[in-house]
Coordinates of C-alpha atoms in Angstrom, one line a residue:
M1 CA 0.0 0.0 0.0
T2 CA 2.9 2.4 0.6
S3 CA 4.9 1.5 -2.5
R4 CA 4.1 4.9 -4.0
F5 CA 6.1 6.7 -1.3
D6 CA 9.7 6.5 -0.1
K7 CA 9.3 7.3 3.6
A8 CA 13.1 7.6 3.9
K9 CA 12.8 11.0 2.2
L10 CA 9.8 12.3 4.2
P11 CA 9.7 14.3 7.4
S12 CA 7.8 11.5 9.3
R13 CA 10.9 9.3 9.1
H14 CA 12.1 11.2 12.1
V15 CA 9.3 9.8 14.3
S16 CA 8.7 6.4 12.7
V17 CA 11.7 4.8 10.9
G18 CA 14.7 2.9 12.3
P19 CA 15.5 1.2 15.6
E20 CA 16.2 4.5 17.3
R21 CA 12.6 5.5 16.8
A22 CA 11.1 2.6 18.7
P23 CA 10.0 4.8 21.6
H24 CA 8.2 7.1 19.1
R25 CA 6.5 4.1 17.4
S26 CA 5.3 2.9 20.8
Y27 CA 3.0 5.9 21.0
Y28 CA 1.4 5.0 17.7
Y29 CA 0.9 1.5 18.8
A30 CA -0.8 2.9 21.9
M31 CA -3.3 4.6 19.6
G32 CA -4.2 1.3 17.9
L33 CA -2.0 1.6 14.8
E34 CA -0.5 -1.4 13.1
E35 CA 3.0 -1.7 11.8
E36 CA 1.9 -1.2 8.2
E37 CA 0.0 1.9 9.1
I38 CA 3.0 3.4 10.9
A39 CA 5.0 2.8 7.8
R40 CA 2.7 5.1 5.7
P41 CA 3.2 8.8 5.2
F42 CA 1.7 10.9 8.0
V43 CA -0.9 13.4 7.0
G44 CA -1.9 16.2 9.3
I45 CA -5.6 17.1 9.2
A46 CA -6.0 20.5 10.9
S47 CA -9.5 21.6 11.9
A48 CA -10.6 24.9 13.3
G49 CA -13.8 23.2 14.5
N50 CA -15.4 24.3 17.8
D51 CA -18.7 25.3 19.4
S52 CA -17.9 29.0 19.3
A53 CA -20.2 29.8 16.4
P54 CA -22.0 28.1 13.4
C55 CA -19.1 28.9 11.1
N56 CA -17.1 26.2 12.8
T57 CA -19.5 23.6 14.0
T58 CA -19.3 21.2 11.0
L59 CA -15.5 21.4 10.6
D60 CA -14.6 18.5 12.9
A61 CA -17.0 16.2 11.1
Q62 CA -15.6 17.2 7.7
A63 CA -12.1 16.7 9.0
N64 CA -13.0 13.2 10.3
V65 CA -14.4 12.2 6.9
C66 CA -11.2 13.4 5.3
R67 CA -9.5 10.5 7.0
T68 CA -11.1 8.2 4.6
G69 CA -9.6 9.9 1.6
V70 CA -6.2 10.0 3.1
E71 CA -6.4 6.3 3.9
Q72 CA -7.6 5.5 0.4
G73 CA -4.6 7.4 -1.0
G74 CA -2.2 5.4 1.1
G75 CA -1.6 7.8 4.0
M76 CA -2.1 7.8 7.7
P77 CA -4.3 10.6 8.9
R78 CA -3.4 12.5 12.1
R79 CA -6.2 15.0 13.0
F80 CA -5.6 18.0 15.4
N81 CA -7.4 21.2 16.2
T82 CA -6.6 24.9 16.4
I83 CA -8.5 27.9 17.8
T84 CA -10.7 30.4 16.1
V85 CA -12.1 33.8 17.1
T86 CA -15.5 34.3 15.4
D87 CA -15.9 37.8 14.3
G88 CA -19.6 38.0 14.4
I89 CA -19.5 37.3 18.2
A90 CA -16.3 39.2 18.9
M91 CA -17.7 42.3 17.0
G92 CA -18.4 45.6 18.7
H93 CA -16.5 45.1 22.0
Q94 CA -13.0 44.5 23.3
G95 CA -13.1 40.9 22.1
M96 CA -12.6 42.1 18.5
K97 CA -9.0 42.9 19.4
S98 CA -8.4 39.2 19.4
S99 CA -9.6 38.5 15.9
L100 CA -6.6 39.4 13.7
V101 CA -4.2 38.2 16.4
S102 CA -5.9 34.8 16.0
R103 CA -4.8 34.6 12.4
E104 CA -1.2 34.5 13.6
V105 CA -2.0 32.0 16.4
I106 CA -3.7 29.7 14.0
A107 CA -0.8 29.7 11.6
D108 CA 1.7 29.3 14.4
S109 CA -0.2 26.5 16.1
V110 CA -0.6 24.5 12.9
E111 CA 3.1 25.1 12.1
L112 CA 4.2 23.9 15.6
S113 CA 2.0 20.8 15.5
V114 CA 3.3 19.8 12.1
R115 CA 6.9 20.5 13.0
G116 CA 6.6 18.7 16.3
H117 CA 5.0 15.6 14.9
C118 CA 6.8 15.6 11.5
Y119 CA 3.8 15.3 9.3
D120 CA 4.4 14.8 5.6
A121 CA 1.4 16.5 4.1
L122 CA -1.5 18.7 5.3
V123 CA -5.2 19.1 4.8
T124 CA -6.8 22.1 6.6
F125 CA -10.4 22.9 7.4
A126 CA -11.6 26.4 8.3
G127 CA -14.8 28.4 8.6
C128 CA -14.7 31.9 10.1
D129 CA -12.7 34.8 8.7
K130 CA -9.2 34.7 10.1
S131 CA -9.0 30.9 10.2
L132 CA -8.9 30.8 6.4
P133 CA -5.8 32.9 5.8
G134 CA -4.3 31.5 9.0
M135 CA -4.5 27.9 7.6
M136 CA -3.3 28.9 4.2
M137 CA -0.4 30.9 5.7
A138 CA 0.6 27.7 7.6
M139 CA 0.5 25.7 4.5
L140 CA 2.7 28.1 2.6
R141 CA 5.1 28.4 5.6
L142 CA 5.6 24.6 6.0
N143 CA 5.5 24.0 2.2
V144 CA 4.5 20.3 2.5
P145 CA 1.9 19.1 0.0
S146 CA -1.3 20.6 1.2
I147 CA -5.0 21.3 0.4
F148 CA -7.3 23.9 1.9
V149 CA -10.9 23.1 2.5
Y150 CA -13.6 25.7 3.5
G151 CA -16.3 24.4 5.7
G152 CA -19.0 26.1 3.7
S153 CA -21.4 29.0 4.1
I154 CA -24.6 29.2 6.1
L155 CA -27.9 29.1 4.2
P156 CA -29.7 32.5 4.2
G157 CA -32.4 33.2 6.7
T158 CA -35.9 34.3 5.6
Y159 CA -37.6 37.3 7.0
K160 CA -40.8 38.8 5.6
G161 CA -40.2 36.8 2.4
E162 CA -36.7 38.1 1.8
D163 CA -33.3 36.4 2.2
V164 CA -31.4 37.8 5.1
T165 CA -28.0 37.4 6.7
V166 CA -26.4 38.5 10.0
V167 CA -25.5 41.9 8.5
D168 CA -29.2 42.6 8.3
V169 CA -29.3 42.2 12.1
F170 CA -26.4 44.5 12.6
E171 CA -28.1 47.1 10.5
A172 CA -31.4 46.6 12.2
V173 CA -29.7 47.7 15.5
G174 CA -29.1 51.0 13.9
Q175 CA -32.7 51.2 12.6
H176 CA -33.9 50.4 16.1
A177 CA -31.7 53.2 17.6
A178 CA -33.2 55.6 15.0
G179 CA -36.7 54.6 16.0
N180 CA -37.4 52.8 12.7
C181 CA -37.4 49.2 13.9
P182 CA -39.5 48.1 16.9
L183 CA -37.8 45.8 19.4
K184 CA -40.2 43.0 18.5
D185 CA -39.1 43.2 14.8
L186 CA -35.4 43.2 15.8
T187 CA -36.0 40.2 18.0
A188 CA -37.9 38.3 15.3
L189 CA -35.1 39.1 12.8
E190 CA -32.3 37.9 15.1
K191 CA -34.0 34.5 15.5
V192 CA -34.2 33.7 11.8
A193 CA -31.2 35.5 10.2
C194 CA -28.8 32.5 10.9
P195 CA -30.8 29.3 10.3
G196 CA -28.0 26.7 10.8
H197 CA -24.4 25.7 10.3
G198 CA -21.9 27.6 8.2
A199 CA -20.0 30.8 7.8
C200 CA -21.7 34.2 7.0
G201 CA -23.5 33.9 3.7
G202 CA -22.6 37.2 1.8
Q203 CA -19.4 38.0 0.0
F204 CA -17.9 38.9 3.4
T205 CA -14.4 37.9 4.5
A206 CA -14.9 34.1 4.9
N207 CA -16.5 33.6 1.5
T208 CA -14.0 36.1 -0.1
M209 CA -11.0 34.1 1.3
A210 CA -12.8 30.8 0.2
C211 CA -12.8 32.2 -3.3
V212 CA -9.2 33.1 -2.9
G213 CA -8.4 29.5 -1.9
E214 CA -9.7 28.3 -5.3
A215 CA -8.4 31.2 -7.4
I216 CA -4.9 30.9 -5.9
G217 CA -4.9 27.1 -6.5
L218 CA -4.8 25.8 -2.9
S219 CA -8.4 24.4 -2.9
L220 CA -9.9 21.8 -5.3
P221 CA -11.9 23.3 -8.1
N222 CA -15.5 24.3 -7.2
S223 CA -15.1 22.8 -3.7
N224 CA -15.6 25.8 -1.4
M225 CA -18.9 27.4 -2.4
A226 CA -21.2 24.5 -1.4
P227 CA -23.0 25.5 1.7
A228 CA -22.1 23.8 5.0
P229 CA -25.3 21.7 5.3
L230 CA -25.0 20.0 1.9
K231 CA -24.0 16.4 1.7
S232 CA -21.4 17.3 -1.0
R233 CA -19.2 18.8 1.7
A234 CA -18.3 15.2 2.8
E235 CA -17.4 14.3 -0.8
V236 CA -15.1 17.4 -0.9
A237 CA -13.4 16.3 2.3
I238 CA -12.8 12.8 1.0
A239 CA -11.5 14.1 -2.3
A240 CA -9.1 16.5 -0.5
G241 CA -7.7 13.6 1.5
E242 CA -7.2 11.4 -1.5
Q243 CA -5.8 14.2 -3.7
V244 CA -3.2 15.3 -1.1
M245 CA -1.6 11.9 -1.4
N246 CA -1.3 12.5 -5.1
L247 CA 0.4 15.8 -4.4
L248 CA 2.7 14.0 -2.0
E249 CA 3.6 11.5 -4.7
R250 CA 4.4 14.3 -7.1
N251 CA 6.0 16.5 -4.4
L252 CA 3.8 19.3 -5.6
R253 CA 4.0 21.9 -2.8
P254 CA 2.1 25.1 -2.0
R255 CA 4.9 27.4 -3.1
D256 CA 5.0 25.7 -6.5
I257 CA 1.3 26.7 -6.8
C258 CA 1.3 30.2 -5.2
T259 CA 3.4 32.1 -7.6
R260 CA 3.1 35.9 -8.0
A261 CA 0.8 35.3 -11.0
A262 CA -1.4 33.2 -8.6
F263 CA -1.6 36.0 -6.1
E264 CA -2.5 38.4 -8.9
N265 CA -5.3 36.0 -10.0
A266 CA -6.6 35.9 -6.4
A267 CA -6.6 39.7 -6.2
R268 CA -8.6 39.9 -9.5
V269 CA -11.2 37.5 -8.1
V270 CA -11.6 39.6 -4.9
A271 CA -12.1 42.8 -6.9
A272 CA -14.4 41.1 -9.5
T273 CA -16.7 39.7 -6.8
G274 CA -16.7 42.9 -4.6
G275 CA -15.0 40.9 -1.9
S276 CA -13.8 41.9 1.5
T277 CA -11.2 44.6 2.0
N278 CA -9.6 42.2 4.5
A279 CA -8.2 40.3 1.4
A280 CA -5.8 43.3 1.0
L281 CA -4.5 42.4 4.4
H282 CA -4.4 38.6 4.0
L283 CA -2.9 38.3 0.5
P284 CA 0.2 40.2 1.4
A285 CA 0.6 38.1 4.5
M286 CA 0.2 34.9 2.5
A287 CA 2.7 36.2 -0.1
S288 CA 5.3 36.9 2.6
E289 CA 5.1 33.2 3.6
C290 CA 6.3 32.4 0.0
G291 CA 9.0 35.1 -0.1
I292 CA 7.0 37.1 -2.6
D293 CA 6.7 41.0 -2.4
F294 CA 3.0 41.7 -2.7
D295 CA 1.7 44.6 -0.6
L296 CA -1.4 46.8 -0.4
F297 CA -0.3 48.8 -3.4
D298 CA 0.3 45.8 -5.6
V299 CA -3.2 44.6 -4.7
A300 CA -4.7 48.1 -5.3
E301 CA -3.1 48.3 -8.8
I302 CA -4.9 45.0 -9.7
F303 CA -8.1 46.3 -8.3
K304 CA -8.0 49.4 -10.5
T305 CA -8.2 47.4 -13.7
T306 CA -10.6 44.6 -12.7
P307 CA -14.3 44.7 -13.7
Y308 CA -16.8 44.2 -10.9
I309 CA -19.1 41.4 -12.1
A310 CA -20.7 39.7 -9.1
D311 CA -24.1 40.8 -7.7
L312 CA -23.4 39.6 -4.2
K313 CA -24.3 40.9 -0.8
P314 CA -23.5 43.3 0.9
G315 CA -23.4 45.5 -2.2
G316 CA -25.7 43.3 -4.3
R317 CA -28.6 40.9 -4.1
Y318 CA -27.3 37.4 -3.8
V319 CA -25.7 35.2 -1.2
A320 CA -23.1 32.3 -1.2
K321 CA -25.8 29.7 -1.8
D322 CA -26.8 31.5 -5.0
M323 CA -23.1 31.7 -6.1
H324 CA -22.8 27.9 -5.6
L325 CA -25.9 27.3 -7.7
A326 CA -24.7 29.7 -10.4
G327 CA -21.5 27.6 -10.8
G328 CA -19.2 28.8 -8.0
I329 CA -16.2 31.0 -8.3
Y330 CA -15.1 29.1 -11.4
M331 CA -18.1 30.5 -13.3
A332 CA -16.7 34.0 -12.5
M333 CA -13.2 33.0 -13.5
R334 CA -14.6 31.6 -16.8
T335 CA -15.5 35.1 -18.0
L336 CA -12.5 36.7 -16.4
L337 CA -10.2 34.3 -18.3
D338 CA -12.1 34.9 -21.6
G339 CA -11.6 38.7 -21.0
G340 CA -7.9 38.3 -20.4
F341 CA -8.1 39.1 -16.7
I342 CA -6.8 35.7 -15.4
D343 CA -3.4 34.2 -15.9
P344 CA -4.1 30.5 -16.8
T345 CA -0.6 29.2 -16.2
P346 CA -0.3 28.7 -12.4
M347 CA -0.6 25.2 -11.1
T348 CA -3.4 24.1 -8.7
V349 CA -3.8 21.3 -6.2
S350 CA -5.9 19.5 -8.8
G351 CA -2.7 18.7 -10.5
K352 CA -3.8 20.8 -13.5
T353 CA -3.2 24.5 -14.2
L354 CA -5.8 27.0 -13.4
G355 CA -6.5 27.5 -17.1
E356 CA -7.0 23.7 -17.6
N357 CA -9.5 23.7 -14.8
I358 CA -11.4 26.7 -16.1
E359 CA -11.6 25.2 -19.6
E360 CA -13.8 22.5 -18.1
I361 CA -16.3 25.2 -17.2
T362 CA -18.9 26.4 -19.8
W363 CA -20.3 29.9 -19.3
N364 CA -23.9 29.8 -18.2
P365 CA -25.7 32.9 -19.6
D366 CA -28.9 32.0 -17.6
Q367 CA -27.4 32.4 -14.1
K368 CA -28.0 35.8 -12.5
V369 CA -25.1 36.2 -10.0
F370 CA -22.2 36.8 -12.4
Y371 CA -22.2 39.3 -15.2
P372 CA -19.9 38.7 -18.3
V373 CA -16.8 40.9 -18.4
S374 CA -18.2 42.4 -21.6
D375 CA -21.1 43.8 -19.6
P376 CA -19.9 44.3 -16.0
I377 CA -21.8 45.9 -13.1
T378 CA -19.1 48.5 -13.2
P379 CA -16.0 48.7 -15.4
T380 CA -13.5 48.7 -12.5
G381 CA -13.3 47.0 -9.1
G382 CA -15.6 46.5 -6.2
V383 CA -12.6 47.3 -4.0
V384 CA -10.3 50.3 -4.4
G385 CA -6.9 51.3 -2.9
L386 CA -6.3 54.9 -1.8
K387 CA -3.2 56.9 -1.1
G388 CA -2.6 60.5 -0.1
S389 CA -1.5 62.9 2.6
L390 CA -3.8 61.2 5.2
A391 CA -2.6 57.8 4.2
P392 CA 0.9 57.8 2.8
D393 CA 1.2 54.0 3.3
G394 CA -2.2 53.5 1.8
A395 CA -5.8 52.7 2.7
I396 CA -8.6 50.5 1.2
V397 CA -12.3 51.0 0.5
K398 CA -15.0 48.7 -0.8
V399 CA -17.1 50.5 -3.4
A400 CA -19.2 47.6 -4.6
G401 CA -22.8 48.8 -4.8
M402 CA -22.0 52.4 -3.9
E403 CA -23.2 55.4 -5.9
R404 CA -21.1 58.1 -4.3
L405 CA -17.4 57.7 -4.9
E406 CA -16.2 61.2 -3.9
F407 CA -16.5 62.8 -0.5
T408 CA -15.2 65.9 1.2
G409 CA -16.2 66.9 4.7
P410 CA -15.2 68.0 8.2
A411 CA -13.7 65.5 10.6
Q412 CA -15.4 64.1 13.6
V413 CA -12.6 62.4 15.6
F414 CA -12.9 59.5 18.0
E415 CA -10.1 57.9 19.8
C416 CA -11.7 54.4 19.8
E417 CA -14.6 52.5 18.4
E418 CA -16.7 52.5 21.6
D419 CA -16.7 56.3 21.5
A420 CA -17.8 56.4 17.9
F421 CA -20.5 53.8 18.4
A422 CA -21.9 55.7 21.4
A423 CA -22.1 58.8 19.1
V424 CA -23.9 56.9 16.5
E425 CA -26.4 55.6 19.1
Q426 CA -26.9 59.2 20.3
R427 CA -27.5 60.4 16.8
A428 CA -24.5 62.7 17.2
I429 CA -22.9 62.0 13.9
K430 CA -23.5 64.9 11.5
E431 CA -24.5 64.4 7.9
G432 CA -21.7 65.3 5.6
S433 CA -18.9 64.6 8.1
V434 CA -15.9 62.3 7.9
V435 CA -15.9 60.1 11.0
V436 CA -12.3 59.3 12.1
I437 CA -11.8 56.3 14.4
R438 CA -8.1 56.0 15.3
Y439 CA -5.8 54.1 17.6
E440 CA -7.4 50.9 16.3
G441 CA -4.5 49.8 14.1
P442 CA -2.5 46.6 14.5
K443 CA -0.2 48.2 17.2
G444 CA -2.6 50.9 18.5
G445 CA -5.6 48.7 19.2
P446 CA -3.8 46.5 19.6
G447 CA -5.3 44.0 17.1
M448 CA -6.8 46.2 14.4
R449 CA -10.5 45.7 15.1
E450 CA -13.2 45.5 12.6
M451 CA -15.9 48.2 12.8
L452 CA -19.1 46.4 11.6
S453 CA -21.2 47.3 14.6
T454 CA -20.5 51.0 14.0
T455 CA -20.8 51.0 10.2
A456 CA -23.9 48.8 10.2
A457 CA -25.6 51.0 12.8
L458 CA -24.8 54.1 10.7
Y459 CA -26.3 52.4 7.6
G460 CA -29.3 51.3 9.6
Q461 CA -29.9 55.0 10.4
G462 CA -29.9 55.9 6.7
M463 CA -26.5 57.5 7.1
G464 CA -24.5 54.9 5.1
E465 CA -23.5 57.2 2.2
K466 CA -24.3 60.6 3.9
V467 CA -21.0 60.3 5.9
A468 CA -17.6 58.8 5.3
L469 CA -15.8 56.8 7.9
I470 CA -12.0 56.3 8.0
T471 CA -9.9 54.2 10.5
D472 CA -6.5 52.7 11.0
G473 CA -8.5 49.6 12.0
R474 CA -10.4 47.4 9.7
F475 CA -13.9 46.8 8.3
S476 CA -15.8 43.6 8.1
G477 CA -16.4 42.1 4.7
A478 CA -20.1 42.8 5.5
T479 CA -19.5 46.5 5.8
R480 CA -21.1 48.8 3.3
G481 CA -21.1 52.6 2.9
F482 CA -18.2 55.0 2.3
C483 CA -15.8 53.2 4.8
I484 CA -12.1 53.4 4.5
G485 CA -9.8 51.1 6.5
H486 CA -6.2 50.1 6.9
V487 CA -5.1 53.8 7.0
G488 CA -1.4 53.8 7.3
P489 CA 0.8 54.7 9.0
E490 CA -1.5 54.1 11.9
A491 CA -2.0 56.7 14.7
A492 CA 0.1 54.7 17.2
E493 CA 3.1 55.0 14.8
G494 CA 2.6 58.8 14.5
G495 CA 0.8 58.6 11.2
P496 CA -1.2 61.6 9.9
I497 CA -4.5 60.1 11.1
G498 CA -3.2 60.7 14.6
L499 CA -2.9 64.4 13.9
V500 CA -6.4 65.0 12.6
E501 CA -8.6 67.4 14.7
D502 CA -12.3 68.0 14.7
G503 CA -13.3 70.2 11.8
D504 CA -10.3 69.4 9.6
M505 CA -11.4 69.0 6.0
I506 CA -10.8 65.6 4.5
S507 CA -11.2 64.7 0.8
I508 CA -11.7 61.2 -0.6
D509 CA -11.8 60.3 -4.2
A510 CA -12.3 56.6 -4.9
N511 CA -12.2 57.2 -8.7
A512 CA -8.7 58.8 -8.5
G513 CA -7.6 56.6 -5.6
T514 CA -6.8 59.6 -3.2
I515 CA -7.4 60.4 0.4
D516 CA -6.1 63.8 1.7
L517 CA -6.0 65.8 4.9
N518 CA -6.5 69.4 3.8
V519 CA -4.4 71.1 6.6
A520 CA -1.4 73.3 6.0
D521 CA 2.0 71.7 6.3
D522 CA 3.2 74.1 9.0
V523 CA 0.1 73.3 11.1
L524 CA 0.7 69.6 10.8
A525 CA 4.3 70.1 11.7
K526 CA 3.4 71.8 14.9
R527 CA 0.8 69.1 15.8
R528 CA 3.5 66.5 15.1
E529 CA 5.8 68.2 17.6
D530 CA 3.1 68.1 20.3
W531 CA 2.0 64.5 19.6
E532 CA 2.8 61.8 22.1
P533 CA 2.4 58.1 21.8
R534 CA -0.6 56.6 23.5
K535 CA -0.5 53.7 25.9
T536 CA -3.0 50.9 25.8
D537 CA -4.5 48.8 28.6
Y538 CA -2.8 45.7 27.1
N539 CA 0.5 45.5 28.8
S540 CA 1.0 41.8 29.1
G541 CA -0.3 38.6 27.4
A542 CA -1.0 37.8 23.8
L543 CA -2.2 41.2 22.7
W544 CA 0.9 42.9 24.2
R545 CA 3.2 40.4 22.5
Y546 CA 1.4 41.0 19.2
A547 CA 1.7 44.8 19.5
Q548 CA 5.5 44.4 20.0
N549 CA 6.0 42.4 16.9
V550 CA 3.3 43.4 14.3
G551 CA 4.2 45.3 11.2
P552 CA 2.2 47.7 9.1
A553 CA -1.2 46.8 7.6
S554 CA 0.0 47.7 4.1
K555 CA 2.3 44.7 4.2
G556 CA -0.2 42.3 5.8
A557 CA 0.3 43.1 9.6
L558 CA 3.0 40.4 9.8
T559 CA 4.6 39.3 13.0
H560 CA 7.7 37.5 11.5
P561 CA 10.1 38.1 8.6
G562 CA 8.5 35.5 6.3
A563 CA 10.2 33.2 3.8
K564 CA 12.8 35.7 2.7
A565 CA 14.6 35.2 6.0
E566 CA 14.5 31.4 5.9
T567 CA 17.6 29.3 5.9
H568 CA 15.6 26.1 5.5
V569 CA 12.1 25.0 4.8
Y570 CA 10.3 22.5 7.1
A571 CA 9.3 20.3 4.2
D572 CA 13.0 19.6 3.5
I573 CA 14.0 18.4 6.9

């Protein structure tokens, strides 16, 4: 059964081959393995399954089913778990500071488990936002043959005959504060918005990064968009387990797949689908794990020239279930390839190039989710990069579904999200203003919180496009309205956003890609002289450690040097 593999060349030889490894093998016998099973390649199956939220509740079952595929392919499955922080539950309070930090903990924990136990290949299962890039970062860092599997999206809820998602509940909070949604209606909506297992159903961060998994070649073709409750998820899990053994036989590794062209393809897909701005944080972080320079500005340049073709929530009408029924992300890539927007040459975990996979897809003109590139929703992207005197290191805005792309107004400045949310609840945000929420960046937060509670409440009050909101923190993929995040340098590093005062005029032009603070240079120079760094309340523990190590958002908010500093790769031990 193991004749396809020479274990003497695999990492697991260090824990299973030779007389000196008899103590190690005794542990495997203790778990019921036979001699022949110990002689097989060891395949780590990493699951982010837990009871924290519906995003993750099916992952362990899918990971367990994956064992069958690994065994059929001649491997020995070794399942283990890692953490998640679920953004929908962490949102709007101090818990959200843990979210982005969890991406690094997930990647680090998977790395450590694989290194410690010398696994030869890896299949990963993730559901909520940061667990997807965290798993893919670990795959790229370790560089053993690997496949990423998304646990699938939640089915939409139904309220008053309409499909709804959790973002409708967040926005209803704002409507309730404005007196436009009775408490009984808010309560009724919250009980039906999330009808079962799976990750948030719009083109928010989880589904965006699931699309990235397929576009970048780390997931099997058309595997990620099937909703979590569907039986086909088990079939995907088995197929991933079996296929990873073929990758191991070929020694086809993640860095062979994730070339710069593959990252460019992934950025195209994010822009074309109106995906989450968080992709502009996660793609640079993933690229660093490969030793590839790919920062916010590289992502933004691609966004500028990509047509927006997917009518998906929060800017559009449809949810992930509809995307699946329309043919999945490969249906979108079919027209993108035909229009010359996709490079067909990168390899994928299917063992074929992306172009070969796409050629198996026939464009369906009857589906309603994806527009052809010849007739896009808008000619250029659903996500736009910005740069200017307020954000010399860049910023990002999601414009999918927005009518207003230029905004100039006076600043209303808040030193944290809680203060801004309180002002929203008190109806103290003035129409025409630019709301500035600062000291929420990677260092200053610490943890670079998402601001969905605040943005959704504004939108629910009917202020979504009557104000602009900028922050050195982040926005949820579910955010809509004129909301600019990732402003860098962040306030905690002395960036211009830390020098803004109430009433300063700020100009934003998403067409031109600019964001400027209209204050004289000499005035800013005086403010800079008077500026002092702020201290946070996080002076020990994981958040303190993160703040000491994290780099700028424009480069992915990384906490280590990446592959460029490597002197060896784990897969070659």
